[in-house]
Amino acid sequence: MRLTVLAAVSLLAVAAAGCTNETLDTFDKVDVDITKVSSKTNYQLSSAVLGKLSSMGIDRSSPMMLRIFKEEGRLELWKADRANRFKLVRNYKICAWSGKLGPKMKEGDRQAPEGFYPLSKANMNPNSSYYLAINTGYPNAFDRANKASGTHLMIHGACSSSGCYSMTDEQMVEIFAFARDAFGGGQSTIQLQAFPFRMTAENMARHRDNPNIEFWKMLKVGYDHFELTKRPPEVNVCEKKYVFNQQADKPFSPTGACPAMTTPAGLEVALGSYNKTYAAAYATAMRKYDGTVWVEPSEAQRKAIVADQRKGRELAYAPTGNSLDAGKLMTAREIAEQKRKAEEAEKRKVEAAERAVREAEQAKLDAEQAKIKEAEALAADVAAAKAAKQAEGKDALPVPEENPGVAVVEKKEEKPFWKFWTDKAAPRKVEPVAGATQETQQQAKAEAGTQTLQKEQKPATETAGQRVEKPAEGTVVLPTPEQNPEVQVVEKKAEKPFWKFWQK
């Protein structure tokens, strides 16, 4: 038994060493002309790809695995050879991924998932709005056990991401073809491994201060198992944690206690040697990064470094750069200085905003005061002008005399019909005529006085060629219109009684 275990451990150690040092002739760019793809779901892998697979001892329909590294922005495609060991055959550059390093926790946080996800044929979406898509299967058993939420997290085309891993359409049509062929060869599920970065000693030391470090340590176990065996690990969840390649007599419950578990002996021995080497490398890395902190960039900062790639492309095309290029390693002193500058800049911003508010309020107050002064000045000018006119006698109101604006008209009252026997005129009644002015009234009075004086004098004597006649008896003499055109003259001759018909 001991010889069997030692043989197994030796085999794993030799395999691990060989995988660590081997150099695969992988290629990044795809040789797909998307304009010539007549059926995206039935696209066939190129002869160049098939030739490469054959040279590596890999069949076209052999099982495959996908592995993602966020920080580098890479998606690896691995396929099993005829010895059932997986080899890297494609290393795609991810066009866009959203959020920052770390797992997705809730709907709308723009985080791309991290963890281990089984992809079945049902996860394939040939009718995606983003050309083609493969659903990651998020949330998985681990995510659900930790109450994480979210839907429709994909690996898709179109190079635009809101929580997904987005590829170019050329890349996606090839990945879709690889998966279709693997399912066609009998593979039931394709394992997707999504990591924040390669789980090396140096990277783990560099990110030691990240709040997600404990979660990443758990993922590292699965990462290490694949690095040692070059086979996708068997994944289970218990006590809300991932467990890898564990043998148990009872089923695993994602939220329940883990059953009694054992690690295969050969793997355990290989892991012991692997972990010893890792510990030494980690100690070296810690000395290297002592006193420094890795400052992870935001999504906006990653986009900024590849902004030129968007020129001349459609608006939806939104690549994101990788975190290694956009991030920065800083010392504690540099971070403190950066923080101080940021706080000072924020303070200046607040002070400028407060100053702007004060200046706006003062300007408003000054405008109101100016309006008040302008109104006061206008009122003073009006009062001064009025006083000046009054001093000059202008605009003074006239003093009314006796009934101004009314002219007196003398009108004889008509005799009632039943007083036919009398020829005496009834008393005359004075009627006012509206519209006459005070001046007109005074003129009428003066002319009336003149006529009265003429009546009291003797009758005028005859002059040469003229004779003055007395007015007929009963005739009233009033001023003529020529004498006073503003006065209405009414003249009425007394009627002769009917019995005096013989008189003319």
Short mmCIF file of C-alpha atoms in Angstrom, two decimals, residues 125-406:
data_model
loop_
_atom_site.label_atom_id
_atom_site.label_comp_id
_atom_site.label_asym_id
_atom_site.label_seq_id
_atom_site.Cartn_x
_atom_site.Cartn_y
_atom_site.Cartn_z
CA ASN A 125 -27.77 31.04 -25.61
CA PRO A 126 -27.69 31.26 -29.41
CA ASN A 127 -30.29 34.07 -29.44
CA SER A 128 -28.44 36.56 -27.26
CA SER A 129 -28.74 40.29 -27.91
CA TYR A 130 -24.94 40.27 -27.55
CA TYR A 131 -24.30 38.04 -30.55
CA LEU A 132 -23.80 34.75 -28.64
CA ALA A 133 -23.75 34.02 -24.93
CA ILE A 134 -23.03 31.34 -22.33
CA ASN A 135 -24.74 31.83 -18.97
CA THR A 136 -22.26 31.49 -16.07
CA GLY A 137 -24.92 29.87 -13.90
CA TYR A 138 -24.62 32.55 -11.21
CA PRO A 139 -25.77 32.23 -8.46
CA ASN A 140 -24.43 28.75 -7.78
CA ALA A 141 -24.88 26.69 -4.58
CA PHE A 142 -22.17 28.69 -2.77
CA ASP A 143 -23.67 32.06 -3.81
CA ARG A 144 -27.17 31.04 -2.75
CA ALA A 145 -25.94 29.74 0.60
CA ASN A 146 -24.35 33.17 1.23
CA LYS A 147 -27.53 34.99 0.09
CA ALA A 148 -25.88 36.50 -2.97
CA SER A 149 -28.27 37.62 -5.71
CA GLY A 150 -28.13 38.42 -9.40
CA THR A 151 -29.28 37.12 -12.76
CA HIS A 152 -28.16 36.87 -16.38
CA LEU A 153 -24.42 36.96 -15.73
CA MET A 154 -22.93 35.89 -19.03
CA ILE A 155 -19.88 35.34 -21.13
CA HIS A 156 -21.03 37.06 -24.33
CA GLY A 157 -19.98 39.05 -27.38
CA ALA A 158 -20.38 42.73 -28.31
CA CYS A 159 -17.58 43.97 -26.00
CA SER A 160 -19.89 45.71 -23.50
CA SER A 161 -20.28 44.65 -19.88
CA SER A 162 -22.52 45.35 -16.88
CA GLY A 163 -21.51 42.47 -14.63
CA CYS A 164 -20.55 40.06 -17.39
CA TYR A 165 -17.39 38.92 -19.11
CA SER A 166 -17.63 40.35 -22.61
CA MET A 167 -15.61 39.14 -25.58
CA THR A 168 -15.46 40.23 -29.20
CA ASP A 169 -17.90 38.58 -31.59
CA GLU A 170 -15.01 36.78 -33.34
CA GLN A 171 -13.83 35.31 -30.04
CA MET A 172 -17.34 34.38 -28.98
CA VAL A 173 -18.21 32.47 -32.13
CA GLU A 174 -15.10 30.34 -31.63
CA ILE A 175 -15.71 29.72 -27.89
CA PHE A 176 -19.30 28.76 -28.72
CA ALA A 177 -18.03 26.28 -31.33
CA PHE A 178 -15.56 24.71 -28.85
CA ALA A 179 -18.38 24.27 -26.27
CA ARG A 180 -20.80 22.87 -28.87
CA ASP A 181 -18.26 20.26 -29.93
CA ALA A 182 -17.48 19.30 -26.30
CA PHE A 183 -21.15 18.80 -25.49
CA GLY A 184 -21.46 16.87 -28.74
CA GLY A 185 -18.63 14.60 -27.53
CA GLY A 186 -20.57 13.65 -24.40
CA GLN A 187 -19.38 16.19 -21.80
CA SER A 188 -22.28 16.93 -19.41
CA THR A 189 -20.92 20.08 -17.75
CA ILE A 190 -18.07 22.46 -18.55
CA GLN A 191 -16.36 23.88 -15.48
CA LEU A 192 -15.87 27.66 -15.35
CA GLN A 193 -13.24 28.83 -12.88
CA ALA A 194 -13.34 32.62 -12.30
CA PHE A 195 -10.45 34.05 -10.24
CA PRO A 196 -9.48 37.61 -9.35
CA PHE A 197 -5.87 36.86 -10.42
CA ARG A 198 -3.46 33.95 -10.69
CA MET A 199 -3.20 32.60 -7.15
CA THR A 200 0.59 32.73 -6.94
CA ALA A 201 2.50 33.52 -3.76
CA GLU A 202 3.48 36.95 -5.09
CA ASN A 203 -0.06 37.93 -6.08
CA MET A 204 -1.48 36.73 -2.77
CA ALA A 205 1.13 38.79 -0.91
CA ARG A 206 0.42 41.85 -3.06
CA HIS A 207 -3.31 41.66 -2.31
CA ARG A 208 -2.94 40.68 1.35
CA ASP A 209 -4.72 43.84 2.54
CA ASN A 210 -7.76 43.40 0.30
CA PRO A 211 -11.00 42.80 2.28
CA ASN A 212 -11.73 39.77 0.03
CA ILE A 213 -8.49 37.96 0.93
CA GLU A 214 -10.18 35.23 3.00
CA PHE A 215 -12.59 34.42 0.17
CA TRP A 216 -9.66 34.26 -2.23
CA LYS A 217 -7.73 31.91 0.07
CA MET A 218 -10.69 29.53 -0.20
CA LEU A 219 -10.67 29.75 -4.02
CA LYS A 220 -6.91 29.18 -4.01
CA VAL A 221 -7.41 25.62 -2.80
CA GLY A 222 -9.32 24.76 -5.98
CA TYR A 223 -6.75 26.68 -8.03
CA ASP A 224 -3.92 24.67 -6.46
CA HIS A 225 -5.67 21.36 -7.10
CA PHE A 226 -5.95 22.12 -10.81
CA GLU A 227 -2.35 23.35 -10.98
CA LEU A 228 -1.22 20.03 -9.50
CA THR A 229 -3.46 17.60 -11.38
CA LYS A 230 -4.38 19.51 -14.54
CA ARG A 231 -7.88 18.17 -14.12
CA PRO A 232 -10.91 20.28 -13.06
CA PRO A 233 -11.45 19.67 -9.32
CA GLU A 234 -14.61 18.11 -7.95
CA VAL A 235 -16.45 21.00 -6.29
CA ASN A 236 -18.92 20.83 -3.36
CA VAL A 237 -20.30 23.32 -0.84
CA CYS A 238 -20.89 22.85 2.89
CA GLU A 239 -20.99 25.26 5.82
CA LYS A 240 -21.29 27.98 3.14
CA LYS A 241 -17.78 27.19 1.90
CA TYR A 242 -16.23 25.60 -1.17
CA VAL A 243 -14.57 22.21 -0.71
CA PHE A 244 -12.52 20.49 -3.43
CA ASN A 245 -11.82 16.86 -4.21
CA GLN A 246 -13.20 15.69 -0.88
CA GLN A 247 -14.47 12.18 -0.35
CA ALA A 248 -17.43 11.77 2.04
CA ASP A 249 -19.94 9.06 2.95
CA LYS A 250 -22.79 11.56 3.34
CA PRO A 251 -24.11 14.17 0.90
CA PHE A 252 -22.95 17.77 1.10
CA SER A 253 -25.36 20.49 2.24
CA PRO A 254 -24.43 24.05 1.22
CA THR A 255 -25.72 25.54 4.48
CA GLY A 256 -25.33 22.47 6.71
CA ALA A 257 -22.34 21.11 8.55
CA CYS A 258 -19.69 19.43 6.43
CA PRO A 259 -19.69 15.64 6.67
CA ALA A 260 -16.55 13.73 7.59
CA MET A 261 -14.21 14.23 4.63
CA THR A 262 -10.90 12.87 3.40
CA THR A 263 -8.51 13.98 0.66
CA PRO A 264 -7.16 11.33 -1.70
CA ALA A 265 -3.80 10.21 -0.30
CA GLY A 266 -1.75 10.89 -3.42
CA LEU A 267 -3.21 14.37 -3.77
CA GLU A 268 -2.64 15.12 -0.10
CA VAL A 269 1.05 14.21 -0.35
CA ALA A 270 1.43 16.29 -3.50
CA LEU A 271 -0.30 19.21 -1.84
CA GLY A 272 2.06 18.98 1.12
CA SER A 273 5.07 19.45 -1.12
CA TYR A 274 3.32 22.14 -3.16
CA ASN A 275 2.32 24.11 -0.08
CA LYS A 276 5.86 23.98 1.34
CA THR A 277 7.21 25.52 -1.85
CA TYR A 278 4.43 28.09 -1.81
CA ALA A 279 5.14 29.11 1.79
CA ALA A 280 8.76 29.88 0.96
CA ALA A 281 7.73 31.90 -2.09
CA TYR A 282 5.14 33.81 -0.03
CA ALA A 283 7.74 34.74 2.60
CA THR A 284 9.97 36.13 -0.12
CA ALA A 285 7.08 38.08 -1.62
CA MET A 286 6.16 39.55 1.77
CA ARG A 287 9.65 40.92 2.18
CA LYS A 288 9.36 42.40 -1.30
CA TYR A 289 6.05 44.10 -0.61
CA ASP A 290 6.73 45.08 2.99
CA GLY A 291 5.53 48.62 3.61
CA THR A 292 3.60 48.77 0.35
CA VAL A 293 -0.06 48.50 -0.60
CA TRP A 294 -1.58 47.61 -3.95
CA VAL A 295 -4.09 50.30 -4.95
CA GLU A 296 -6.65 48.65 -7.19
CA PRO A 297 -8.00 50.83 -9.99
CA SER A 298 -11.67 51.58 -10.52
CA GLU A 299 -13.54 50.51 -13.65
CA ALA A 300 -13.38 54.11 -14.91
CA GLN A 301 -9.59 54.12 -14.52
CA ARG A 302 -9.33 50.85 -16.45
CA LYS A 303 -11.45 52.28 -19.23
CA ALA A 304 -9.34 55.43 -19.40
CA ILE A 305 -6.17 53.55 -20.36
CA VAL A 306 -7.87 51.99 -23.40
CA ALA A 307 -10.00 54.97 -24.41
CA ASP A 308 -8.23 55.20 -27.78
CA GLN A 309 -9.57 51.78 -28.71
CA ARG A 310 -13.11 53.22 -28.84
CA LYS A 311 -12.32 55.75 -31.55
CA GLY A 312 -14.15 55.05 -34.77
CA ARG A 313 -16.24 52.27 -33.19
CA GLU A 314 -19.95 52.13 -32.37
CA LEU A 315 -21.06 53.64 -29.05
CA ALA A 316 -21.83 50.24 -27.47
CA TYR A 317 -18.22 49.12 -27.91
CA ALA A 318 -16.73 49.67 -24.44
CA PRO A 319 -13.45 47.84 -23.73
CA THR A 320 -11.87 47.92 -20.29
CA GLY A 321 -8.18 47.72 -19.61
CA ASN A 322 -6.67 45.31 -17.12
CA SER A 323 -6.02 46.10 -13.48
CA LEU A 324 -2.30 45.42 -13.70
CA ASP A 325 -1.81 48.32 -16.10
CA ALA A 326 -4.18 50.70 -14.34
CA GLY A 327 -3.33 49.81 -10.71
CA LYS A 328 -0.42 51.04 -8.63
CA LEU A 329 1.83 49.76 -5.85
CA MET A 330 2.33 52.48 -3.25
CA THR A 331 4.12 52.87 0.08
CA ALA A 332 2.29 53.79 3.25
CA ARG A 333 3.85 57.26 3.10
CA GLU A 334 2.73 57.77 -0.50
CA ILE A 335 -0.78 56.64 0.38
CA ALA A 336 -0.88 59.02 3.36
CA GLU A 337 0.35 61.87 1.16
CA GLN A 338 -2.19 61.01 -1.53
CA LYS A 339 -4.92 60.90 1.10
CA ARG A 340 -3.83 64.28 2.48
CA LYS A 341 -3.90 65.83 -1.00
CA ALA A 342 -7.29 64.31 -1.69
CA GLU A 343 -8.65 65.68 1.59
CA GLU A 344 -7.21 69.13 0.85
CA ALA A 345 -8.70 69.07 -2.63
CA GLU A 346 -12.07 68.08 -1.20
CA LYS A 347 -11.80 70.82 1.42
CA ARG A 348 -11.04 73.41 -1.28
CA LYS A 349 -13.97 72.14 -3.28
CA VAL A 350 -16.31 72.51 -0.29
CA GLU A 351 -14.95 75.97 0.51
CA ALA A 352 -15.37 77.06 -3.11
CA ALA A 353 -18.96 75.82 -3.09
CA GLU A 354 -19.70 77.65 0.17
CA ARG A 355 -18.05 80.82 -1.18
CA ALA A 356 -20.13 80.61 -4.33
CA VAL A 357 -23.29 80.35 -2.23
CA ARG A 358 -22.30 83.37 -0.13
CA GLU A 359 -21.46 85.42 -3.21
CA ALA A 360 -24.76 84.52 -4.82
CA GLU A 361 -26.67 85.54 -1.68
CA GLN A 362 -24.72 88.82 -1.44
CA ALA A 363 -25.37 89.57 -5.13
CA LYS A 364 -29.08 88.96 -4.57
CA LEU A 365 -29.08 91.27 -1.54
CA ASP A 366 -27.18 93.98 -3.46
CA ALA A 367 -29.66 93.75 -6.32
CA GLU A 368 -32.60 94.19 -3.91
CA GLN A 369 -30.92 97.19 -2.24
CA ALA A 370 -30.25 98.75 -5.66
CA LYS A 371 -33.93 98.37 -6.58
CA ILE A 372 -34.99 100.03 -3.31
CA LYS A 373 -32.61 102.96 -3.87
CA GLU A 374 -33.76 103.34 -7.46
CA ALA A 375 -37.40 103.44 -6.34
CA GLU A 376 -36.59 106.02 -3.64
CA ALA A 377 -34.71 108.20 -6.15
CA LEU A 378 -37.62 108.01 -8.59
CA ALA A 379 -40.11 109.00 -5.88
CA ALA A 380 -37.90 111.95 -4.88
CA ASP A 381 -37.68 113.15 -8.51
CA VAL A 382 -41.47 112.97 -8.90
CA ALA A 383 -42.03 114.90 -5.66
CA ALA A 384 -39.51 117.58 -6.68
CA ALA A 385 -41.11 118.01 -10.10
CA LYS A 386 -44.56 118.34 -8.51
CA ALA A 387 -43.34 120.92 -6.04
CA ALA A 388 -41.72 122.92 -8.84
CA LYS A 389 -44.96 123.02 -10.84
CA GLN A 390 -46.96 124.11 -7.82
CA ALA A 391 -44.48 126.92 -7.20
CA GLU A 392 -44.93 128.13 -10.81
CA GLY A 393 -48.74 127.99 -10.52
CA LYS A 394 -49.05 125.20 -13.00
CA ASP A 395 -51.53 122.43 -12.54
CA ALA A 396 -53.49 124.53 -9.99
CA LEU A 397 -57.17 123.67 -9.79
CA PRO A 398 -59.64 126.53 -10.81
CA VAL A 399 -61.89 128.01 -8.11
CA PRO A 400 -65.51 127.40 -9.18
CA GLU A 401 -67.88 130.41 -9.42
CA GLU A 402 -71.62 130.44 -9.30
CA ASN A 403 -72.68 127.28 -11.17
CA PRO A 404 -69.74 127.18 -13.63
CA GLY A 405 -70.20 125.54 -16.98
CA VAL A 406 -73.97 126.22 -17.17
#
